């Protein structure tokens, strides 16, 4: 197992579409383990494969907030097969550090996905877990939560974030 490097916005890999997983082999299980370790280490409640530079349809999610037992979901080729209602929650992303914003999503979603050996599962969730599922699935389409903001808020984000990146680079250069 290994903690992998998380790519940050505006890395172009984060804007790419991921491909369907067809081989349920040891390599896939290793990737899923590394992703879970990387998510817990960050710490975060979800991580999609493209965030570590792997363009495969695989996400890991755990919204149990350190409760025991944990609730790790490893979802291969996930798709939302039903959704209802509307909710607006504040979101952040390990690939967009230091920035949070309210995003409109469905209130309740049903996720169909495969596990690492290829068996199919379904799970219906609302609340944080439902939001997290929708956020992670967006990553597989190359969509970040900031892409779902209004044009005005999005341009404010870009200005603020790029300024922050610049300051970080300057600080690093001076250190
Ligand atoms: Ni994210």
Short mmCIF file of N, CA and C and ligand atoms in Angstrom, two decimals:
data_model
loop_
_atom_site.label_atom_id
_atom_site.label_comp_id
_atom_site.label_asym_id
_atom_site.label_seq_id
_atom_site.Cartn_x
_atom_site.Cartn_y
_atom_site.Cartn_z
N UNK A 1 0.84 -1.20 0.00
CA UNK A 1 0.00 0.00 0.00
C UNK A 1 0.87 1.25 0.00
N UNK A 2 0.34 2.27 -0.60
CA UNK A 2 1.11 3.51 -0.69
C UNK A 2 0.19 4.71 -0.81
N UNK A 3 0.62 5.81 -0.17
CA UNK A 3 -0.10 7.07 -0.33
C UNK A 3 0.38 7.71 -1.63
N UNK A 4 -0.55 8.01 -2.52
CA UNK A 4 -0.20 8.59 -3.81
C UNK A 4 -0.33 10.11 -3.77
N UNK A 5 0.31 10.74 -4.71
CA UNK A 5 0.27 12.20 -4.81
C UNK A 5 -1.08 12.62 -5.42
N UNK A 6 -1.73 13.58 -4.78
CA UNK A 6 -3.02 14.08 -5.27
C UNK A 6 -2.78 15.27 -6.20
N UNK A 7 -3.34 15.20 -7.41
CA UNK A 7 -3.21 16.30 -8.37
C UNK A 7 -4.10 17.46 -7.95
N UNK A 8 -3.61 18.67 -8.19
CA UNK A 8 -4.36 19.87 -7.84
C UNK A 8 -4.80 20.63 -9.08
N UNK A 9 -5.97 21.27 -8.99
CA UNK A 9 -6.42 22.21 -10.00
C UNK A 9 -5.31 23.24 -10.22
N UNK A 10 -4.96 23.67 -11.43
CA UNK A 10 -5.60 23.36 -12.72
C UNK A 10 -4.90 22.25 -13.50
N UNK A 11 -4.48 21.16 -12.89
CA UNK A 11 -3.85 20.07 -13.63
C UNK A 11 -4.83 19.56 -14.71
N UNK A 12 -4.38 19.51 -15.98
CA UNK A 12 -5.31 19.13 -17.06
C UNK A 12 -5.87 17.72 -16.95
N UNK A 13 -5.16 16.82 -16.24
CA UNK A 13 -5.66 15.44 -16.09
C UNK A 13 -7.03 15.44 -15.37
N UNK A 14 -7.23 16.42 -14.48
CA UNK A 14 -8.49 16.50 -13.73
C UNK A 14 -9.68 16.85 -14.63
N UNK A 15 -9.40 17.34 -15.84
CA UNK A 15 -10.48 17.71 -16.76
C UNK A 15 -10.75 16.62 -17.79
N UNK A 16 -10.07 15.48 -17.66
CA UNK A 16 -10.24 14.38 -18.63
C UNK A 16 -11.34 13.43 -18.18
N UNK A 17 -11.89 12.72 -19.16
CA UNK A 17 -12.91 11.72 -18.88
C UNK A 17 -12.23 10.37 -18.63
N UNK A 18 -12.67 9.64 -17.63
CA UNK A 18 -12.06 8.35 -17.30
C UNK A 18 -12.72 7.21 -18.08
N UNK A 19 -11.97 6.11 -18.24
CA UNK A 19 -12.48 4.97 -19.02
C UNK A 19 -12.99 3.85 -18.11
N UNK A 20 -13.91 3.08 -18.66
CA UNK A 20 -14.52 1.95 -17.95
C UNK A 20 -13.47 0.91 -17.58
N UNK A 21 -13.58 0.36 -16.37
CA UNK A 21 -12.68 -0.70 -15.92
C UNK A 21 -13.21 -2.03 -16.47
N UNK A 22 -12.35 -2.80 -17.13
CA UNK A 22 -12.79 -4.08 -17.70
C UNK A 22 -12.06 -5.27 -17.08
N UNK A 23 -10.93 -4.99 -16.42
CA UNK A 23 -10.19 -6.09 -15.82
C UNK A 23 -10.20 -5.99 -14.32
N UNK A 24 -10.76 -7.01 -13.67
CA UNK A 24 -10.86 -7.02 -12.21
C UNK A 24 -9.73 -7.88 -11.66
N UNK A 25 -8.54 -7.30 -11.68
CA UNK A 25 -7.33 -8.06 -11.33
C UNK A 25 -6.62 -7.46 -10.12
N UNK A 26 -5.46 -8.00 -9.81
CA UNK A 26 -4.68 -7.59 -8.65
C UNK A 26 -4.29 -6.11 -8.76
N UNK A 27 -4.02 -5.66 -9.96
CA UNK A 27 -3.63 -4.27 -10.19
C UNK A 27 -4.77 -3.33 -9.75
N UNK A 28 -6.01 -3.72 -10.06
CA UNK A 28 -7.16 -2.90 -9.68
C UNK A 28 -7.32 -2.88 -8.14
N UNK A 29 -7.13 -4.05 -7.53
CA UNK A 29 -7.25 -4.11 -6.06
C UNK A 29 -6.17 -3.26 -5.40
N UNK A 30 -4.96 -3.29 -5.96
CA UNK A 30 -3.86 -2.47 -5.42
C UNK A 30 -4.16 -0.99 -5.56
N UNK A 31 -4.72 -0.62 -6.71
CA UNK A 31 -5.08 0.78 -6.96
C UNK A 31 -6.14 1.23 -5.95
N UNK A 32 -7.15 0.39 -5.72
CA UNK A 32 -8.22 0.72 -4.78
C UNK A 32 -7.66 0.88 -3.36
N UNK A 33 -6.73 0.00 -2.99
CA UNK A 33 -6.11 0.09 -1.66
C UNK A 33 -5.32 1.38 -1.52
N UNK A 34 -4.55 1.71 -2.53
CA UNK A 34 -3.76 2.95 -2.50
C UNK A 34 -4.67 4.17 -2.42
N UNK A 35 -5.78 4.12 -3.14
CA UNK A 35 -6.71 5.26 -3.12
C UNK A 35 -7.33 5.44 -1.74
N UNK A 36 -7.72 4.33 -1.11
CA UNK A 36 -8.30 4.42 0.23
C UNK A 36 -7.25 4.99 1.20
N UNK A 37 -6.03 4.49 1.10
CA UNK A 37 -4.96 4.98 1.99
C UNK A 37 -4.70 6.46 1.77
N UNK A 38 -4.70 6.88 0.52
CA UNK A 38 -4.46 8.29 0.17
C UNK A 38 -5.60 9.17 0.71
N UNK A 39 -6.85 8.68 0.59
CA UNK A 39 -8.01 9.43 1.09
C UNK A 39 -7.95 9.59 2.61
N UNK A 40 -7.67 8.49 3.33
CA UNK A 40 -7.61 8.56 4.79
C UNK A 40 -6.45 9.43 5.26
N UNK A 41 -5.34 9.38 4.53
CA UNK A 41 -4.16 10.14 4.90
C UNK A 41 -4.39 11.65 4.74
N UNK A 42 -5.21 12.03 3.75
CA UNK A 42 -5.35 13.46 3.38
C UNK A 42 -5.75 14.39 4.54
N UNK A 43 -6.79 14.19 5.36
CA UNK A 43 -7.85 13.20 5.21
C UNK A 43 -8.98 13.79 4.39
N UNK A 44 -9.74 12.90 3.73
CA UNK A 44 -10.90 13.33 2.96
C UNK A 44 -12.00 12.28 3.06
N UNK A 45 -13.17 12.58 2.49
CA UNK A 45 -14.29 11.64 2.56
C UNK A 45 -14.52 10.94 1.22
N UNK A 46 -13.74 11.33 0.20
CA UNK A 46 -13.88 10.67 -1.08
C UNK A 46 -12.69 10.98 -1.97
N UNK A 47 -12.39 10.06 -2.89
CA UNK A 47 -11.29 10.27 -3.83
C UNK A 47 -11.59 9.49 -5.11
N UNK A 48 -11.39 10.13 -6.25
CA UNK A 48 -11.59 9.48 -7.53
C UNK A 48 -10.24 9.22 -8.18
N UNK A 49 -10.13 8.13 -8.94
CA UNK A 49 -8.84 7.74 -9.53
C UNK A 49 -8.14 8.86 -10.32
N UNK A 50 -8.88 9.64 -11.12
CA UNK A 50 -8.17 10.71 -11.85
C UNK A 50 -7.43 11.70 -10.94
N UNK A 51 -7.87 11.80 -9.67
CA UNK A 51 -7.20 12.72 -8.75
C UNK A 51 -5.78 12.27 -8.42
N UNK A 52 -5.48 10.99 -8.66
CA UNK A 52 -4.08 10.55 -8.50
C UNK A 52 -3.50 10.23 -9.88
N UNK A 53 -4.13 10.77 -10.92
CA UNK A 53 -3.57 10.67 -12.26
C UNK A 53 -3.90 9.39 -13.01
N UNK A 54 -4.86 8.62 -12.51
CA UNK A 54 -5.24 7.37 -13.17
C UNK A 54 -6.64 7.54 -13.76
N UNK A 55 -6.74 7.54 -15.10
CA UNK A 55 -8.03 7.83 -15.74
C UNK A 55 -8.88 6.57 -15.89
N UNK A 56 -9.26 6.01 -14.72
CA UNK A 56 -10.13 4.82 -14.68
C UNK A 56 -11.35 5.14 -13.83
N UNK A 57 -12.48 4.48 -14.16
CA UNK A 57 -13.72 4.76 -13.44
C UNK A 57 -13.74 4.00 -12.12
N UNK A 58 -13.11 4.62 -11.13
CA UNK A 58 -12.99 4.03 -9.79
C UNK A 58 -12.99 5.16 -8.76
N UNK A 59 -13.84 5.04 -7.74
CA UNK A 59 -13.85 6.01 -6.65
C UNK A 59 -13.87 5.29 -5.31
N UNK A 60 -13.32 5.93 -4.29
CA UNK A 60 -13.46 5.43 -2.92
C UNK A 60 -14.14 6.53 -2.11
N UNK A 61 -15.01 6.09 -1.20
CA UNK A 61 -15.79 7.03 -0.39
C UNK A 61 -15.88 6.49 1.03
N UNK A 62 -15.72 7.35 2.02
CA UNK A 62 -16.03 6.97 3.40
C UNK A 62 -16.49 8.22 4.14
N UNK A 63 -17.80 8.29 4.37
CA UNK A 63 -18.37 9.45 5.04
C UNK A 63 -18.71 9.14 6.50
N UNK A 64 -18.11 8.09 7.07
CA UNK A 64 -18.48 7.69 8.43
C UNK A 64 -17.79 8.56 9.48
N UNK A 65 -16.97 9.54 9.04
CA UNK A 65 -16.26 10.47 9.93
C UNK A 65 -15.63 9.80 11.14
N UNK A 66 -14.73 8.86 10.84
CA UNK A 66 -13.90 8.19 11.86
C UNK A 66 -14.65 7.33 12.85
N UNK A 67 -15.95 7.09 12.59
CA UNK A 67 -16.67 6.19 13.49
C UNK A 67 -16.26 4.76 13.20
N UNK A 68 -16.38 3.91 14.21
CA UNK A 68 -16.08 2.50 14.01
C UNK A 68 -17.38 1.72 13.98
N UNK A 69 -17.60 0.77 13.09
CA UNK A 69 -16.68 0.45 12.01
C UNK A 69 -16.76 1.49 10.92
N UNK A 70 -15.73 1.60 10.08
CA UNK A 70 -15.78 2.57 9.00
C UNK A 70 -16.75 2.10 7.91
N UNK A 71 -16.96 2.94 6.93
CA UNK A 71 -17.95 2.64 5.88
C UNK A 71 -17.30 2.90 4.53
N UNK A 72 -16.25 2.14 4.25
CA UNK A 72 -15.52 2.34 2.99
C UNK A 72 -16.29 1.75 1.82
N UNK A 73 -16.58 2.59 0.84
CA UNK A 73 -17.21 2.13 -0.39
C UNK A 73 -16.17 2.24 -1.50
N UNK A 74 -15.87 1.11 -2.12
CA UNK A 74 -14.98 1.10 -3.28
C UNK A 74 -15.88 0.84 -4.48
N UNK A 75 -16.07 1.85 -5.31
CA UNK A 75 -17.04 1.75 -6.39
C UNK A 75 -16.34 1.78 -7.75
N UNK A 76 -16.44 0.66 -8.47
CA UNK A 76 -15.86 0.54 -9.80
C UNK A 76 -16.98 0.74 -10.82
N UNK A 77 -16.71 1.51 -11.86
CA UNK A 77 -17.72 1.81 -12.89
C UNK A 77 -19.04 2.29 -12.30
N UNK A 78 -19.01 3.23 -11.37
CA UNK A 78 -20.25 3.67 -10.71
C UNK A 78 -21.13 4.49 -11.64
N UNK A 79 -22.44 4.34 -11.46
CA UNK A 79 -23.39 5.21 -12.18
C UNK A 79 -24.57 5.49 -11.28
N UNK A 80 -25.14 6.67 -11.46
CA UNK A 80 -26.32 7.04 -10.69
C UNK A 80 -27.54 6.62 -11.51
N UNK A 81 -28.33 5.70 -10.95
CA UNK A 81 -29.44 5.15 -11.73
C UNK A 81 -30.77 5.77 -11.33
N UNK A 82 -30.78 6.52 -10.22
CA UNK A 82 -32.00 7.24 -9.83
C UNK A 82 -31.61 8.40 -8.95
N UNK A 83 -32.33 9.51 -9.07
CA UNK A 83 -32.06 10.65 -8.18
C UNK A 83 -33.36 11.40 -7.98
N UNK A 84 -33.46 12.03 -6.81
CA UNK A 84 -34.65 12.83 -6.56
C UNK A 84 -34.34 14.00 -5.64
N UNK A 85 -35.19 15.03 -5.69
CA UNK A 85 -35.07 16.19 -4.82
C UNK A 85 -33.90 17.07 -5.19
N UNK A 86 -33.65 18.05 -4.32
CA UNK A 86 -32.61 19.03 -4.57
C UNK A 86 -32.03 19.44 -3.22
N UNK A 87 -30.71 19.58 -3.16
CA UNK A 87 -30.12 20.07 -1.92
C UNK A 87 -28.90 20.92 -2.26
N UNK A 88 -28.62 21.88 -1.40
CA UNK A 88 -27.47 22.74 -1.60
C UNK A 88 -26.57 22.60 -0.37
N UNK A 89 -25.38 22.06 -0.58
CA UNK A 89 -24.44 21.86 0.53
C UNK A 89 -23.09 22.46 0.17
N UNK A 90 -22.35 22.80 1.21
CA UNK A 90 -21.00 23.31 0.99
C UNK A 90 -20.07 22.14 0.67
N UNK A 91 -19.27 22.30 -0.39
CA UNK A 91 -18.35 21.24 -0.79
C UNK A 91 -16.92 21.76 -0.88
N UNK A 92 -16.02 20.82 -0.71
CA UNK A 92 -14.61 21.10 -0.94
C UNK A 92 -14.06 19.92 -1.71
N UNK A 93 -12.78 19.96 -2.05
CA UNK A 93 -12.21 18.87 -2.85
C UNK A 93 -10.71 18.81 -2.57
N UNK A 94 -10.18 17.59 -2.43
CA UNK A 94 -8.75 17.43 -2.18
C UNK A 94 -7.91 17.98 -3.33
N UNK A 95 -8.51 18.12 -4.51
CA UNK A 95 -7.79 18.66 -5.66
C UNK A 95 -7.92 20.18 -5.79
N UNK A 96 -8.74 20.77 -4.90
CA UNK A 96 -8.91 22.23 -4.90
C UNK A 96 -8.70 22.71 -3.46
N UNK A 97 -7.49 22.54 -2.92
CA UNK A 97 -7.28 22.82 -1.50
C UNK A 97 -7.54 24.28 -1.13
N UNK A 98 -8.15 24.46 0.03
CA UNK A 98 -8.34 25.82 0.55
C UNK A 98 -9.55 26.53 0.02
N UNK A 99 -10.43 25.83 -0.69
CA UNK A 99 -11.60 26.49 -1.26
C UNK A 99 -12.86 25.64 -1.05
N UNK A 100 -13.92 26.30 -0.59
CA UNK A 100 -15.21 25.62 -0.37
C UNK A 100 -16.31 26.48 -0.98
N UNK A 101 -17.37 25.82 -1.46
CA UNK A 101 -18.49 26.58 -2.02
C UNK A 101 -19.75 25.73 -2.01
N UNK A 102 -20.90 26.40 -1.99
CA UNK A 102 -22.17 25.69 -2.01
C UNK A 102 -22.49 25.24 -3.43
N UNK A 103 -22.93 23.99 -3.54
CA UNK A 103 -23.24 23.40 -4.85
C UNK A 103 -24.62 22.75 -4.80
N UNK A 104 -25.38 22.96 -5.89
CA UNK A 104 -26.71 22.37 -5.96
C UNK A 104 -26.62 20.95 -6.54
N UNK A 105 -27.19 19.99 -5.82
CA UNK A 105 -27.16 18.59 -6.25
C UNK A 105 -28.53 17.98 -6.02
N UNK A 106 -28.68 16.71 -6.44
CA UNK A 106 -29.89 15.96 -6.06
C UNK A 106 -29.80 15.65 -4.58
N UNK A 107 -30.97 15.51 -3.94
CA UNK A 107 -30.99 15.25 -2.49
C UNK A 107 -30.70 13.78 -2.18
N UNK A 108 -31.18 12.92 -3.07
CA UNK A 108 -31.08 11.49 -2.81
C UNK A 108 -30.71 10.78 -4.11
N UNK A 109 -29.72 9.91 -4.05
CA UNK A 109 -29.31 9.21 -5.28
C UNK A 109 -29.15 7.71 -5.03
N UNK A 110 -29.38 6.94 -6.08
CA UNK A 110 -29.09 5.50 -6.02
C UNK A 110 -27.91 5.23 -6.92
N UNK A 111 -26.86 4.65 -6.31
CA UNK A 111 -25.62 4.37 -7.02
C UNK A 111 -25.57 2.88 -7.36
N UNK A 112 -25.27 2.57 -8.62
CA UNK A 112 -25.00 1.18 -9.00
C UNK A 112 -23.53 1.10 -9.35
N UNK A 113 -22.84 0.13 -8.79
CA UNK A 113 -21.40 0.03 -9.02
C UNK A 113 -20.94 -1.41 -8.87
N UNK A 114 -19.71 -1.66 -9.32
CA UNK A 114 -19.11 -2.97 -9.13
C UNK A 114 -18.05 -2.88 -8.05
N UNK A 115 -17.82 -4.01 -7.36
CA UNK A 115 -16.71 -4.04 -6.41
C UNK A 115 -15.45 -4.51 -7.14
N UNK A 116 -14.35 -4.67 -6.40
CA UNK A 116 -13.07 -4.97 -7.07
C UNK A 116 -13.01 -6.37 -7.69
N UNK A 117 -14.00 -7.23 -7.36
CA UNK A 117 -14.01 -8.54 -8.03
C UNK A 117 -15.09 -8.60 -9.11
N UNK A 118 -15.81 -7.49 -9.30
CA UNK A 118 -16.75 -7.41 -10.41
C UNK A 118 -18.21 -7.64 -10.07
N UNK A 119 -18.52 -7.89 -8.78
CA UNK A 119 -19.93 -8.05 -8.39
C UNK A 119 -20.63 -6.70 -8.36
N UNK A 120 -21.91 -6.70 -8.74
CA UNK A 120 -22.67 -5.45 -8.82
C UNK A 120 -23.43 -5.19 -7.52
N UNK A 121 -23.43 -3.91 -7.11
CA UNK A 121 -24.13 -3.49 -5.90
C UNK A 121 -24.95 -2.24 -6.20
N UNK A 122 -25.95 -2.01 -5.33
CA UNK A 122 -26.70 -0.76 -5.40
C UNK A 122 -26.82 -0.19 -4.01
N UNK A 123 -26.74 1.14 -3.92
CA UNK A 123 -26.89 1.78 -2.61
C UNK A 123 -27.54 3.15 -2.77
N UNK A 124 -28.60 3.36 -2.00
CA UNK A 124 -29.31 4.64 -2.05
C UNK A 124 -28.90 5.47 -0.84
N UNK A 125 -28.55 6.75 -1.09
CA UNK A 125 -28.08 7.60 0.00
C UNK A 125 -28.53 9.03 -0.16
N UNK A 126 -28.72 9.69 0.99
CA UNK A 126 -28.93 11.13 0.98
C UNK A 126 -27.89 11.76 1.90
N UNK A 127 -28.03 13.02 2.22
CA UNK A 127 -27.08 13.68 3.12
C UNK A 127 -25.68 13.72 2.53
N UNK A 128 -24.69 13.74 3.42
CA UNK A 128 -23.29 13.87 3.01
C UNK A 128 -22.88 12.77 2.03
N UNK A 129 -23.31 11.54 2.29
CA UNK A 129 -22.91 10.42 1.43
C UNK A 129 -23.46 10.60 0.01
N UNK A 130 -24.72 11.05 -0.09
CA UNK A 130 -25.31 11.29 -1.40
C UNK A 130 -24.57 12.38 -2.17
N UNK A 131 -24.22 13.45 -1.47
CA UNK A 131 -23.46 14.55 -2.08
C UNK A 131 -22.09 14.03 -2.55
N UNK A 132 -21.46 13.26 -1.68
CA UNK A 132 -20.12 12.74 -1.97
C UNK A 132 -20.14 11.85 -3.21
N UNK A 133 -21.16 10.99 -3.32
CA UNK A 133 -21.27 10.12 -4.51
C UNK A 133 -21.33 10.96 -5.78
N UNK A 134 -22.15 12.01 -5.76
CA UNK A 134 -22.32 12.85 -6.96
C UNK A 134 -21.03 13.61 -7.27
N UNK A 135 -20.37 14.10 -6.23
CA UNK A 135 -19.10 14.83 -6.39
C UNK A 135 -18.02 13.92 -7.01
N UNK A 136 -17.90 12.69 -6.47
CA UNK A 136 -16.85 11.78 -6.96
C UNK A 136 -17.14 11.32 -8.38
N UNK A 137 -18.42 11.08 -8.71
CA UNK A 137 -18.76 10.66 -10.08
C UNK A 137 -18.44 11.76 -11.08
N UNK A 138 -18.64 13.01 -10.68
CA UNK A 138 -18.27 14.14 -11.55
C UNK A 138 -16.80 14.06 -11.96
N UNK A 139 -15.93 13.68 -11.01
CA UNK A 139 -14.49 13.59 -11.31
C UNK A 139 -14.24 12.65 -12.48
N UNK A 140 -15.05 11.59 -12.61
CA UNK A 140 -14.85 10.62 -13.69
C UNK A 140 -15.22 11.20 -15.05
N UNK A 141 -15.97 12.30 -15.02
CA UNK A 141 -16.33 13.00 -16.26
C UNK A 141 -15.43 14.21 -16.49
N UNK A 142 -14.46 14.41 -15.62
CA UNK A 142 -13.58 15.57 -15.75
C UNK A 142 -14.20 16.85 -15.23
N UNK A 143 -15.20 16.70 -14.35
CA UNK A 143 -15.90 17.88 -13.82
C UNK A 143 -15.53 18.07 -12.34
N UNK A 144 -15.16 19.29 -11.98
CA UNK A 144 -14.87 19.62 -10.59
C UNK A 144 -16.04 20.41 -10.02
N UNK A 145 -16.15 20.44 -8.68
CA UNK A 145 -17.32 21.12 -8.09
C UNK A 145 -17.34 22.60 -8.46
N UNK A 146 -16.15 23.19 -8.72
CA UNK A 146 -16.12 24.60 -9.10
C UNK A 146 -16.72 24.83 -10.49
N UNK A 147 -16.77 23.76 -11.31
CA UNK A 147 -17.40 23.86 -12.62
C UNK A 147 -18.92 23.98 -12.49
N UNK A 148 -19.44 23.65 -11.33
CA UNK A 148 -20.89 23.70 -11.13
C UNK A 148 -21.34 25.03 -10.50
N UNK A 149 -20.41 25.95 -10.29
CA UNK A 149 -20.77 27.26 -9.73
C UNK A 149 -21.30 28.16 -10.84
N UNK A 150 -21.98 29.22 -10.45
CA UNK A 150 -22.46 30.20 -11.44
C UNK A 150 -21.23 30.84 -12.11
N UNK A 151 -21.39 31.35 -13.34
CA UNK A 151 -20.23 31.96 -14.03
C UNK A 151 -19.52 33.02 -13.18
N UNK A 152 -20.29 33.82 -12.45
CA UNK A 152 -19.70 34.87 -11.61
C UNK A 152 -18.87 34.27 -10.49
N UNK A 153 -19.46 33.30 -9.78
CA UNK A 153 -18.75 32.67 -8.66
C UNK A 153 -17.52 31.91 -9.15
N UNK A 154 -17.65 31.34 -10.34
CA UNK A 154 -16.54 30.59 -10.91
C UNK A 154 -15.37 31.50 -11.25
N UNK A 155 -15.66 32.66 -11.78
CA UNK A 155 -14.55 33.55 -12.11
C UNK A 155 -13.94 34.14 -10.85
N UNK A 156 -14.79 34.34 -9.80
CA UNK A 156 -14.23 34.78 -8.51
C UNK A 156 -13.30 33.72 -7.93
N UNK A 157 -13.75 32.46 -8.05
CA UNK A 157 -12.93 31.35 -7.57
C UNK A 157 -11.58 31.35 -8.27
N UNK A 158 -11.60 31.45 -9.61
CA UNK A 158 -10.36 31.38 -10.39
C UNK A 158 -9.37 32.45 -9.97
N UNK A 159 -9.88 33.67 -9.81
CA UNK A 159 -9.03 34.79 -9.39
C UNK A 159 -8.38 34.50 -8.04
N UNK A 160 -9.23 34.12 -7.09
CA UNK A 160 -8.80 33.89 -5.72
C UNK A 160 -7.80 32.73 -5.65
N UNK A 161 -8.12 31.66 -6.37
CA UNK A 161 -7.30 30.45 -6.31
C UNK A 161 -5.94 30.68 -6.97
N UNK A 162 -5.95 31.35 -8.12
CA UNK A 162 -4.69 31.60 -8.82
C UNK A 162 -3.79 32.54 -8.01
N UNK A 163 -4.42 33.47 -7.31
CA UNK A 163 -3.67 34.38 -6.45
C UNK A 163 -3.01 33.58 -5.31
N UNK A 164 -3.79 32.66 -4.76
CA UNK A 164 -3.29 31.81 -3.68
C UNK A 164 -2.12 30.95 -4.16
N UNK A 165 -2.25 30.38 -5.36
CA UNK A 165 -1.18 29.55 -5.91
C UNK A 165 0.10 30.36 -6.08
N UNK A 166 -0.06 31.59 -6.59
CA UNK A 166 1.07 32.48 -6.80
C UNK A 166 1.78 32.80 -5.49
N UNK A 167 0.97 33.10 -4.47
CA UNK A 167 1.54 33.40 -3.14
C UNK A 167 2.30 32.21 -2.59
N UNK A 168 1.72 31.03 -2.80
CA UNK A 168 2.39 29.82 -2.33
C UNK A 168 3.73 29.62 -3.02
N UNK A 169 3.76 29.86 -4.33
CA UNK A 169 5.01 29.72 -5.08
C UNK A 169 6.05 30.71 -4.60
N UNK A 170 5.60 31.95 -4.35
CA UNK A 170 6.53 32.98 -3.87
C UNK A 170 7.09 32.61 -2.50
N UNK A 171 6.20 32.14 -1.63
CA UNK A 171 6.64 31.73 -0.30
C UNK A 171 7.66 30.61 -0.39
N UNK A 172 7.40 29.67 -1.29
CA UNK A 172 8.31 28.54 -1.45
C UNK A 172 9.66 29.00 -1.99
N UNK A 173 9.61 29.98 -2.89
CA UNK A 173 10.85 30.51 -3.48
C UNK A 173 11.68 31.26 -2.44
N UNK A 174 10.97 31.95 -1.51
CA UNK A 174 11.68 32.73 -0.49
C UNK A 174 12.22 31.85 0.63
N UNK A 175 11.58 30.72 0.85
CA UNK A 175 11.95 29.87 1.98
C UNK A 175 13.29 29.17 1.74
NI1 LIG B 1 -13.20 16.15 -5.33
#
